[in-house]
Amino acid sequence: MSKTLDEFKQYLTEMNQYNHVTELIFWDMQTAVPKLGQDAHVEAVTYFSAKSFAMGTSEKLGELLETLAAPGEYEALDDTWKFIVTRMKRDYDRNKRIPAEVYEAYVRAQAESGNAWKEAKAASDFSAFAPHLKKMIDMTAELAGYTDPDMEVYDALLNQYEEGMDSATIDGLFDDLKKELIPLVKQIIAKPYTHPQEFFAYADPDAQRKVQWMLLDYIGFRRDAGAVGETEHPFTMNFSSKDVRVTNHYYENAPLSSMFSAIHEGGHGIFEQNVNPAYDNTVAGSCNYMGIHESQSRFYENILGRRRSFWEPIYDKLCELLPQFQKVSLDEFYREINQVENSMIRTEADELTYCFHVILRYEMEKAIFREHVPVEELPKLWNQKMQEYLQIIPANDAEGILQDTHWSDGSFGYFPSYLLGSIYDGMFLEAIEAELGSVDELLSEGRIGEITEWLNQKIHRYGSTRLPKDVIAKVCGKEVSAEPLIRYFKEKYTKIYELA
Ligand code: ZN
């Protein structure tokens, strides 16, 4: 091994210690820290991420990357280290342009804004969050100006979450969906349906925790490399492929919520657990493309998890753990988990109207960064769009504009990833069925492991080393298109709702 590569690896090892501690504090802030302890954690997370940022932008790292990227040294690297050096050099050059004090102020504002959002949401008071939101918008745009000076701000943000994706492409995909789904949902909504009351009967949170593990085991989330925590808003994080954490929230009268969150976050978790371990703690590991990431969580949650065949092998077990389901047939259960209705909360929405929740947020973000709509006017715009796409208006900010955490930590440009994920899923489903045969057959025969294995081999193990459009090209042999997803929706819901 070259002397420089050796030195570079040592440098990364030290930098990882700071990242590791930062992540650990973040995990603790989300899952355990009491209200009065928050401030000290904000201090600590600011301190350690500033250290990591300093190492990530140091002259020393710059020199190492420069040397390794030079002819001679570079050719001697294997493919993994070629990727790592190229990616890190690009990120180094981008981050180097951010003044350290600007970055530190951003991290601090991010933590404060997160806390303010929590309180504002609990009090359902947008005005308490508005100044923090304005700050996050301004600082996010400022940072993008440093990292991507040649890109339009919102395209730069989209590119940060799904590299290679821009608003022109997304406009086209989302327009195709709108054109087909608006009339489809209208037809469905016209069909009367009454929710069986069993779905809202008391569900012991401890029983829900057991159901969560039953589901995680079933889809292939590994216990020896995984852990579960509790948070208001479920998420997944990972230290490496060997330590992946998912969270959940257990509503006493809505057990379906934690069940589908478990499957969703489990999908993210399975992805991370199956990235090539040789990539651990480098930029090659942990998939950085949120559209691709969401495609995996949403594949398990919707494409698999909302099929009757998914539940066939485990329905008895579910009824044992949550006895209210003993009075519900599997057919009734299947009908309920595919009930389409216009509702306020994105994370609780069915897979069809979910598309409108994302399109709404995407249009809001374009309004924020392109039309510079003032923060105070955002709740009104939100409500207008709810009326337009879902024909309902939130009664308060908590069930309206304050419902999601994303904007509070500056994750503007993230929302479209969810729907891009579903769009990719339509394509992946086609590819899987072409290679493995009917997904329903596999599932009802208890062969879900073969589907997980296929996803491991085709998608997961590459981590960040394949760009989204390359993943699509390699797996599906064509460019991204919303057609397969539209076809899947039409076939499935025409059957369930007996549409003409
Ligand atoms: Zn997700």
Coordinates of C-alpha atoms and ligand atoms in Angstrom, one line a residue:
M1 CA 0.0 0.0 0.0
S2 CA 1.3 3.5 -0.8
K3 CA 2.4 5.6 2.1
T4 CA -0.1 8.3 1.3
L5 CA -3.0 5.8 1.2
D6 CA -2.0 4.4 4.5
E7 CA -1.9 7.9 6.0
F8 CA -5.2 8.7 4.4
K9 CA -6.8 5.6 6.0
Q10 CA -5.5 6.6 9.4
Y11 CA -6.9 10.1 8.9
L12 CA -10.3 8.7 8.0
T13 CA -10.3 6.5 11.1
E14 CA -9.7 9.5 13.4
M15 CA -12.4 11.5 11.6
N16 CA -14.8 8.7 12.0
Q17 CA -14.5 8.9 15.8
Y18 CA -15.9 12.4 15.7
N19 CA -18.7 11.3 13.3
H20 CA -19.5 8.4 15.5
V21 CA -19.8 10.5 18.6
T22 CA -21.9 13.1 16.7
E23 CA -24.3 10.3 15.6
L24 CA -24.5 8.9 19.0
I25 CA -25.4 12.2 20.6
F26 CA -28.0 12.7 17.8
W27 CA -29.5 9.3 18.6
D28 CA -29.7 10.1 22.3
M29 CA -31.3 13.5 21.6
Q30 CA -34.0 11.8 19.6
T31 CA -34.7 8.9 21.8
A32 CA -33.8 9.6 25.4
V33 CA -32.7 13.1 26.5
P34 CA -35.0 14.9 28.9
K35 CA -36.2 18.4 28.0
L36 CA -33.8 20.2 30.4
G37 CA -30.9 18.1 29.1
Q38 CA -31.4 19.3 25.5
D39 CA -29.2 22.4 25.6
A40 CA -26.1 20.5 26.8
H41 CA -26.6 18.0 24.0
V42 CA -26.9 20.8 21.4
E43 CA -23.6 22.1 22.8
A44 CA -22.0 18.7 22.5
V45 CA -23.3 17.9 19.0
T46 CA -22.2 21.4 17.8
Y47 CA -18.7 20.8 19.3
F48 CA -18.1 17.3 17.8
S49 CA -19.6 18.1 14.4
A50 CA -17.4 21.2 14.2
K51 CA -14.4 19.0 14.9
S52 CA -15.5 16.6 12.2
F53 CA -16.1 19.5 9.8
A54 CA -12.6 20.9 10.6
M55 CA -11.0 17.6 9.8
G56 CA -13.1 17.3 6.7
T57 CA -11.9 20.6 5.4
S58 CA -8.4 20.7 6.7
E59 CA -5.3 21.5 4.6
K60 CA -4.0 18.1 5.5
L61 CA -6.9 16.2 4.1
G62 CA -6.7 18.5 1.0
E63 CA -3.1 17.5 0.4
L64 CA -3.8 13.8 0.9
L65 CA -6.7 13.9 -1.6
E66 CA -4.6 15.9 -4.0
T67 CA -1.8 13.4 -3.9
L68 CA -4.1 10.3 -4.2
A69 CA -6.0 11.9 -7.1
A70 CA -2.8 12.6 -9.0
P71 CA -1.8 10.3 -11.9
G72 CA 0.4 7.4 -10.8
E73 CA -1.1 7.2 -7.3
Y74 CA -4.7 7.1 -8.5
E75 CA -4.2 4.3 -11.0
A76 CA -2.7 2.1 -8.3
L77 CA -5.9 2.4 -6.2
D78 CA -8.6 -0.4 -6.4
D79 CA -12.1 0.6 -7.6
T80 CA -13.4 1.2 -4.1
W81 CA -10.6 3.6 -3.1
K82 CA -10.9 5.3 -6.5
F83 CA -14.5 6.0 -5.7
I84 CA -13.7 7.1 -2.2
V85 CA -10.9 9.5 -3.3
T86 CA -12.9 11.0 -6.2
R87 CA -16.1 11.5 -4.1
M88 CA -14.2 12.9 -1.1
K89 CA -12.2 15.3 -3.2
R90 CA -15.4 16.6 -4.8
D91 CA -17.0 17.0 -1.4
Y92 CA -13.9 18.5 0.0
D93 CA -13.7 21.1 -2.7
R94 CA -17.4 21.9 -2.1
N95 CA -17.2 22.1 1.7
K96 CA -14.0 24.0 1.6
R97 CA -15.9 26.9 0.2
I98 CA -18.1 27.1 3.3
P99 CA -16.6 29.4 5.9
A100 CA -16.3 27.5 9.2
E101 CA -18.3 30.0 11.2
V102 CA -21.1 29.8 8.7
Y103 CA -21.2 26.0 9.1
E104 CA -21.1 26.1 12.9
A105 CA -23.9 28.7 13.0
Y106 CA -25.9 26.4 10.7
V107 CA -25.5 23.3 12.9
R108 CA -26.5 25.3 15.9
A109 CA -29.5 26.8 14.2
Q110 CA -30.5 23.4 13.0
A111 CA -30.5 22.0 16.5
E112 CA -32.4 25.0 17.9
S113 CA -34.9 24.9 15.1
G114 CA -35.5 21.2 15.7
N115 CA -36.4 21.9 19.3
A116 CA -38.5 24.9 18.4
W117 CA -40.4 22.7 15.9
K118 CA -41.2 20.1 18.5
E119 CA -42.6 22.7 20.9
A120 CA -44.5 24.6 18.1
K121 CA -46.0 21.3 16.9
A122 CA -47.1 20.3 20.4
A123 CA -48.7 23.8 20.8
S124 CA -50.0 23.7 17.2
D125 CA -48.5 27.2 16.8
F126 CA -46.8 27.9 13.5
S127 CA -45.9 31.5 14.5
A128 CA -43.5 30.1 17.2
F129 CA -41.7 28.1 14.6
A130 CA -41.8 30.7 11.8
P131 CA -38.6 32.7 12.7
H132 CA -36.6 29.4 12.9
L133 CA -38.0 28.2 9.6
K134 CA -37.0 31.5 8.0
K135 CA -33.5 31.1 9.3
M136 CA -33.3 27.6 8.0
I137 CA -34.5 28.6 4.6
D138 CA -32.0 31.5 4.4
M139 CA -29.1 29.5 5.8
T140 CA -29.8 26.5 3.5
A141 CA -29.8 28.8 0.5
E142 CA -26.6 30.4 1.7
L143 CA -24.9 27.1 2.1
A144 CA -26.0 26.0 -1.4
G145 CA -24.5 29.2 -2.7
Y146 CA -21.1 28.0 -1.3
T147 CA -21.4 24.3 -2.2
D148 CA -23.0 24.6 -5.6
P149 CA -22.3 28.2 -6.9
D150 CA -23.1 27.2 -10.5
M151 CA -26.5 25.6 -9.8
E152 CA -29.9 27.2 -9.2
V153 CA -30.6 26.8 -5.5
Y154 CA -33.5 24.4 -5.5
D155 CA -31.9 22.2 -8.2
A156 CA -28.8 22.1 -6.0
L157 CA -30.9 21.0 -3.0
L158 CA -32.6 18.3 -5.0
N159 CA -29.2 17.1 -6.3
Q160 CA -27.9 16.9 -2.7
Y161 CA -30.6 14.3 -1.9
E162 CA -30.8 12.5 -5.2
E163 CA -27.8 13.1 -7.2
G164 CA -28.4 13.6 -10.9
M165 CA -32.1 14.5 -10.4
D166 CA -33.4 18.0 -11.3
S167 CA -36.7 19.7 -11.2
A168 CA -37.3 19.5 -14.9
T169 CA -37.2 15.7 -14.7
I170 CA -39.3 15.7 -11.5
D171 CA -41.9 18.0 -13.1
G172 CA -42.4 15.6 -15.9
L173 CA -42.7 12.5 -13.7
F174 CA -45.1 14.2 -11.2
D175 CA -47.2 15.7 -14.0
D176 CA -47.7 12.1 -15.5
L177 CA -48.8 10.9 -12.0
K178 CA -51.1 13.9 -11.5
K179 CA -52.8 13.3 -14.9
E180 CA -53.5 9.6 -14.1
L181 CA -54.0 9.6 -10.4
I182 CA -56.4 12.5 -9.9
P183 CA -59.2 10.8 -11.9
L184 CA -58.4 7.4 -10.4
V185 CA -58.6 8.7 -6.8
K186 CA -61.9 10.4 -7.7
Q187 CA -63.4 7.1 -8.8
I188 CA -62.2 5.3 -5.7
I189 CA -63.4 8.0 -3.2
A190 CA -66.9 7.7 -4.6
K191 CA -67.1 4.1 -3.3
P192 CA -68.5 4.0 0.2
Y193 CA -66.5 2.2 2.9
T194 CA -66.8 1.9 6.7
H195 CA -63.6 1.1 8.7
P196 CA -64.1 -2.0 10.9
Q197 CA -63.8 -0.7 14.5
E198 CA -61.3 -3.4 15.4
F199 CA -58.6 -1.4 13.8
F200 CA -59.1 1.4 16.4
A201 CA -59.5 -0.8 19.4
Y202 CA -56.9 -0.5 22.2
A203 CA -53.6 -2.0 21.2
D204 CA -51.1 -2.6 24.0
P205 CA -47.9 -0.8 23.1
D206 CA -45.9 -3.7 24.4
A207 CA -47.8 -6.0 22.0
Q208 CA -47.1 -3.5 19.2
R209 CA -43.4 -3.7 20.0
K210 CA -43.6 -7.5 19.6
V211 CA -45.4 -7.1 16.3
Q212 CA -42.7 -4.7 15.2
W213 CA -40.0 -7.3 15.9
M214 CA -42.1 -10.1 14.3
L215 CA -42.3 -7.9 11.1
L216 CA -38.6 -6.9 11.2
D217 CA -37.6 -10.6 11.5
Y218 CA -40.0 -11.6 8.7
I219 CA -38.6 -9.1 6.1
G220 CA -35.0 -9.9 7.0
F221 CA -33.8 -7.1 9.3
R222 CA -30.9 -8.6 11.3
R223 CA -31.1 -8.4 15.1
D224 CA -27.3 -8.8 15.6
A225 CA -26.8 -5.6 13.5
G226 CA -29.9 -3.7 14.5
A227 CA -31.6 -1.9 17.3
V228 CA -35.0 -0.2 17.9
G229 CA -35.8 3.1 19.6
E230 CA -38.9 5.2 20.2
T231 CA -39.4 8.7 18.7
E232 CA -42.3 10.9 17.8
H233 CA -41.4 10.6 14.1
P234 CA -39.9 7.2 13.0
F235 CA -36.5 7.2 11.3
T236 CA -33.5 5.0 10.5
M237 CA -29.9 5.8 11.2
N238 CA -26.7 3.8 11.0
F239 CA -23.2 3.8 12.3
S240 CA -22.1 1.1 9.8
S241 CA -23.6 -1.9 8.2
K242 CA -23.1 -3.6 11.5
D243 CA -25.1 -1.1 13.6
V244 CA -28.4 0.1 12.1
R245 CA -31.1 1.6 14.2
V246 CA -34.8 2.2 13.5
T247 CA -37.4 4.0 15.6
N248 CA -41.1 3.8 15.9
H249 CA -44.1 5.4 17.6
Y250 CA -46.9 3.3 19.1
Y251 CA -50.3 4.8 19.0
E252 CA -52.6 3.0 21.4
N253 CA -55.6 3.1 19.1
A254 CA -54.0 2.8 15.7
P255 CA -51.7 -0.2 15.6
L256 CA -51.5 -0.2 11.8
S257 CA -49.4 2.9 12.1
S258 CA -46.5 1.3 14.0
M259 CA -46.8 -1.9 11.8
F260 CA -46.3 0.0 8.6
S261 CA -43.6 2.2 10.1
A262 CA -41.8 -0.9 11.2
I263 CA -41.9 -2.3 7.7
H264 CA -40.9 1.1 6.2
E265 CA -38.0 1.7 8.5
G266 CA -37.1 -2.0 8.3
G267 CA -36.7 -1.5 4.6
H268 CA -34.2 1.3 5.1
G269 CA -32.5 -0.8 7.7
I270 CA -32.2 -3.9 5.5
F271 CA -30.6 -1.7 2.8
E272 CA -27.9 -0.4 5.2
Q273 CA -27.2 -3.8 6.8
N274 CA -26.5 -5.2 3.4
V275 CA -24.1 -2.6 2.0
N276 CA -20.8 -4.2 1.2
P277 CA -19.0 -4.1 4.7
A278 CA -15.8 -3.2 3.0
Y279 CA -17.4 0.2 2.5
D280 CA -18.1 0.8 6.2
N281 CA -17.2 4.2 7.5
T282 CA -16.4 5.6 4.1
V283 CA -18.3 7.6 1.6
A284 CA -18.9 4.4 -0.4
G285 CA -21.0 2.9 2.4
S286 CA -24.3 4.1 3.7
C287 CA -26.4 5.0 0.6
N288 CA -26.6 8.7 0.2
Y289 CA -29.3 8.8 -2.4
M290 CA -32.6 9.4 -0.7
G291 CA -34.8 8.5 -3.7
I292 CA -33.1 5.1 -3.9
H293 CA -33.2 4.7 -0.2
E294 CA -36.9 5.5 0.0
S295 CA -37.5 3.1 -2.9
Q296 CA -36.4 0.3 -0.6
S297 CA -38.4 1.3 2.4
R298 CA -41.4 1.9 0.3
F299 CA -41.0 -1.3 -1.6
Y300 CA -41.3 -3.3 1.6
E301 CA -44.0 -1.0 3.0
N302 CA -46.2 -0.7 0.0
I303 CA -45.3 -3.0 -2.9
L304 CA -44.9 -6.0 -0.6
G305 CA -46.5 -4.9 2.7
R306 CA -49.9 -3.9 1.3
R307 CA -50.4 -7.2 -0.5
R308 CA -52.6 -9.9 0.8
S309 CA -49.9 -12.5 0.1
F310 CA -47.4 -10.7 2.3
W311 CA -49.7 -11.3 5.3
E312 CA -50.7 -14.9 4.5
P313 CA -47.7 -16.6 6.3
I314 CA -47.9 -14.3 9.3
Y315 CA -51.5 -13.4 9.8
D316 CA -52.1 -16.0 12.5
K317 CA -49.1 -14.7 14.5
L318 CA -50.4 -11.2 14.2
C319 CA -53.8 -12.2 15.6
E320 CA -52.1 -13.9 18.5
L321 CA -50.1 -10.8 19.4
L322 CA -53.0 -8.3 18.8
P323 CA -56.2 -10.2 19.6
Q324 CA -58.5 -7.6 18.1
F325 CA -57.6 -8.9 14.7
Q326 CA -59.0 -12.3 15.5
K327 CA -62.4 -10.8 14.6
V328 CA -61.0 -9.5 11.2
S329 CA -60.6 -11.8 8.3
L330 CA -57.5 -11.6 6.1
D331 CA -59.6 -10.2 3.3
E332 CA -61.0 -7.5 5.5
F333 CA -57.5 -6.7 6.8
Y334 CA -56.3 -6.5 3.1
R335 CA -59.2 -4.2 2.3
E336 CA -58.4 -1.9 5.3
I337 CA -54.7 -1.5 4.6
N338 CA -55.6 -0.4 1.1
Q339 CA -58.3 2.0 2.0
V340 CA -57.8 5.1 -0.1
E341 CA -59.0 8.4 1.4
N342 CA -58.1 12.0 1.5
S343 CA -56.4 12.6 4.8
M344 CA -54.3 15.3 6.6
I345 CA -51.1 13.4 7.6
R346 CA -48.6 12.3 5.0
T347 CA -47.1 9.5 7.1
E348 CA -50.5 8.0 7.7
A349 CA -51.7 8.3 4.1
D350 CA -52.4 5.4 1.8
E351 CA -50.0 4.7 -1.0
L352 CA -52.1 6.5 -3.6
T353 CA -53.0 9.8 -2.0
Y354 CA -49.5 9.8 -0.5
C355 CA -48.4 11.0 -4.0
F356 CA -50.4 14.2 -3.6
H357 CA -48.8 14.9 -0.2
V358 CA -45.4 14.8 -1.7
I359 CA -46.4 16.8 -4.8
L360 CA -47.8 19.5 -2.5
R361 CA -44.5 19.7 -0.5
Y362 CA -42.5 19.8 -3.7
E363 CA -44.6 22.7 -5.0
M364 CA -44.3 24.4 -1.7
E365 CA -40.5 24.1 -1.8
K366 CA -40.4 25.5 -5.3
A367 CA -42.5 28.4 -4.1
I368 CA -40.1 29.0 -1.2
F369 CA -36.9 28.9 -3.1
R370 CA -38.0 30.2 -6.5
E371 CA -40.9 32.5 -5.8
H372 CA -39.6 33.5 -2.4
V373 CA -43.0 33.3 -0.8
P374 CA -42.7 34.9 2.7
V375 CA -42.7 32.4 5.6
E376 CA -45.9 33.9 7.1
E377 CA -47.8 33.1 4.0
L378 CA -46.8 29.4 3.9
P379 CA -49.6 28.0 6.1
K380 CA -52.2 29.7 3.7
L381 CA -50.5 28.2 0.7
W382 CA -50.3 24.8 2.3
N383 CA -54.1 24.9 3.0
Q384 CA -54.8 26.0 -0.5
K385 CA -52.9 23.1 -1.9
M386 CA -54.5 20.6 0.5
Q387 CA -57.9 21.9 -0.8
E388 CA -56.7 21.5 -4.4
Y389 CA -55.2 18.0 -4.2
L390 CA -57.1 16.4 -1.3
Q391 CA -60.2 18.5 -0.9
I392 CA -59.7 19.0 2.8
I393 CA -58.3 21.8 4.9
P394 CA -56.3 21.3 8.1
A395 CA -58.1 22.4 11.3
N396 CA -54.7 23.6 12.8
D397 CA -51.0 23.9 12.1
A398 CA -50.1 20.6 13.9
E399 CA -52.1 18.6 11.3
G400 CA -51.1 21.0 8.6
I401 CA -47.7 22.7 7.8
L402 CA -46.1 21.6 11.1
Q403 CA -46.6 17.9 10.7
D404 CA -43.2 17.0 9.3
T405 CA -39.8 17.4 10.8
H406 CA -37.9 17.9 7.5
W407 CA -37.9 21.6 7.1
S408 CA -37.0 22.1 10.8
D409 CA -33.5 20.7 10.1
G410 CA -33.1 22.3 6.7
S411 CA -33.9 19.1 4.7
F412 CA -35.4 21.1 1.8
G413 CA -35.4 19.0 -1.4
Y414 CA -35.9 15.8 0.5
F415 CA -39.6 15.3 0.1
P416 CA -39.5 14.5 -3.7
S417 CA -37.3 11.5 -2.8
Y418 CA -40.3 9.6 -1.3
L419 CA -42.3 9.8 -4.5
L420 CA -39.2 9.1 -6.7
G421 CA -38.8 6.0 -4.5
S422 CA -42.3 4.8 -5.4
I423 CA -41.7 5.6 -9.1
Y424 CA -38.5 3.5 -9.0
D425 CA -40.5 0.8 -7.1
G426 CA -42.9 0.4 -10.1
M427 CA -39.8 -0.3 -12.2
F428 CA -38.2 -2.6 -9.7
L429 CA -41.4 -4.6 -9.4
E430 CA -41.4 -5.2 -13.2
A431 CA -37.8 -6.3 -13.1
I432 CA -38.3 -8.7 -10.2
E433 CA -41.3 -10.3 -11.7
A434 CA -39.5 -10.7 -15.0
E435 CA -36.7 -12.5 -13.3
L436 CA -38.2 -14.3 -10.3
G437 CA -41.8 -14.7 -11.3
S438 CA -44.9 -13.6 -9.5
V439 CA -44.3 -11.7 -6.3
D440 CA -47.6 -12.9 -4.9
E441 CA -46.6 -16.5 -5.4
L442 CA -43.2 -16.0 -3.7
L443 CA -44.8 -14.2 -0.8
S444 CA -47.7 -16.7 -0.2
E445 CA -45.1 -19.5 -0.3
G446 CA -43.1 -17.8 2.5
R447 CA -40.3 -17.0 0.1
I448 CA -39.9 -13.3 0.9
G449 CA -36.2 -14.0 1.6
E450 CA -35.6 -14.5 -2.2
I451 CA -37.0 -11.0 -2.9
T452 CA -34.8 -9.5 -0.2
E453 CA -31.8 -11.4 -1.6
W454 CA -32.5 -10.0 -5.0
L455 CA -32.6 -6.5 -3.7
N456 CA -29.4 -7.1 -1.7
Q457 CA -27.6 -8.3 -4.8
K458 CA -29.0 -5.8 -7.3
I459 CA -29.2 -2.6 -5.2
H460 CA -28.1 -2.7 -1.5
R461 CA -24.6 -4.0 -1.7
Y462 CA -23.5 -1.1 -3.9
G463 CA -24.2 1.5 -1.1
S464 CA -23.3 4.9 -2.6
T465 CA -21.0 3.6 -5.3
R466 CA -23.8 3.6 -8.0
L467 CA -25.7 6.8 -8.8
P468 CA -29.5 6.5 -8.9
K469 CA -29.8 6.7 -12.6
D470 CA -27.1 4.0 -12.9
V471 CA -29.0 1.8 -10.5
I472 CA -32.1 2.2 -12.6
A473 CA -30.2 1.5 -15.8
K474 CA -28.5 -1.6 -14.5
V475 CA -31.5 -3.1 -12.8
C476 CA -34.3 -2.1 -15.2
G477 CA -32.4 -1.4 -18.5
K478 CA -34.2 1.8 -19.1
E479 CA -34.6 5.4 -18.1
V480 CA -36.8 6.5 -15.1
S481 CA -40.5 6.6 -15.9
A482 CA -43.7 6.8 -13.9
E483 CA -45.5 4.4 -16.3
P484 CA -44.9 1.2 -14.4
L485 CA -46.0 2.7 -11.1
I486 CA -49.2 4.1 -12.7
R487 CA -49.9 0.7 -14.2
Y488 CA -49.4 -1.0 -10.8
F489 CA -51.8 1.4 -9.2
K490 CA -54.4 1.0 -11.9
E491 CA -54.3 -2.8 -11.9
K492 CA -54.3 -3.1 -8.1
Y493 CA -57.0 -0.5 -7.3
T494 CA -59.3 -1.4 -10.2
K495 CA -59.5 -4.9 -8.7
I496 CA -59.9 -3.9 -5.0
Y497 CA -62.5 -1.2 -5.7
E498 CA -64.2 -3.1 -8.6
L499 CA -63.8 0.0 -10.9
A500 CA -65.1 -0.2 -14.4
Ligands
ZN1 ZN -38.3 6.6 4.7

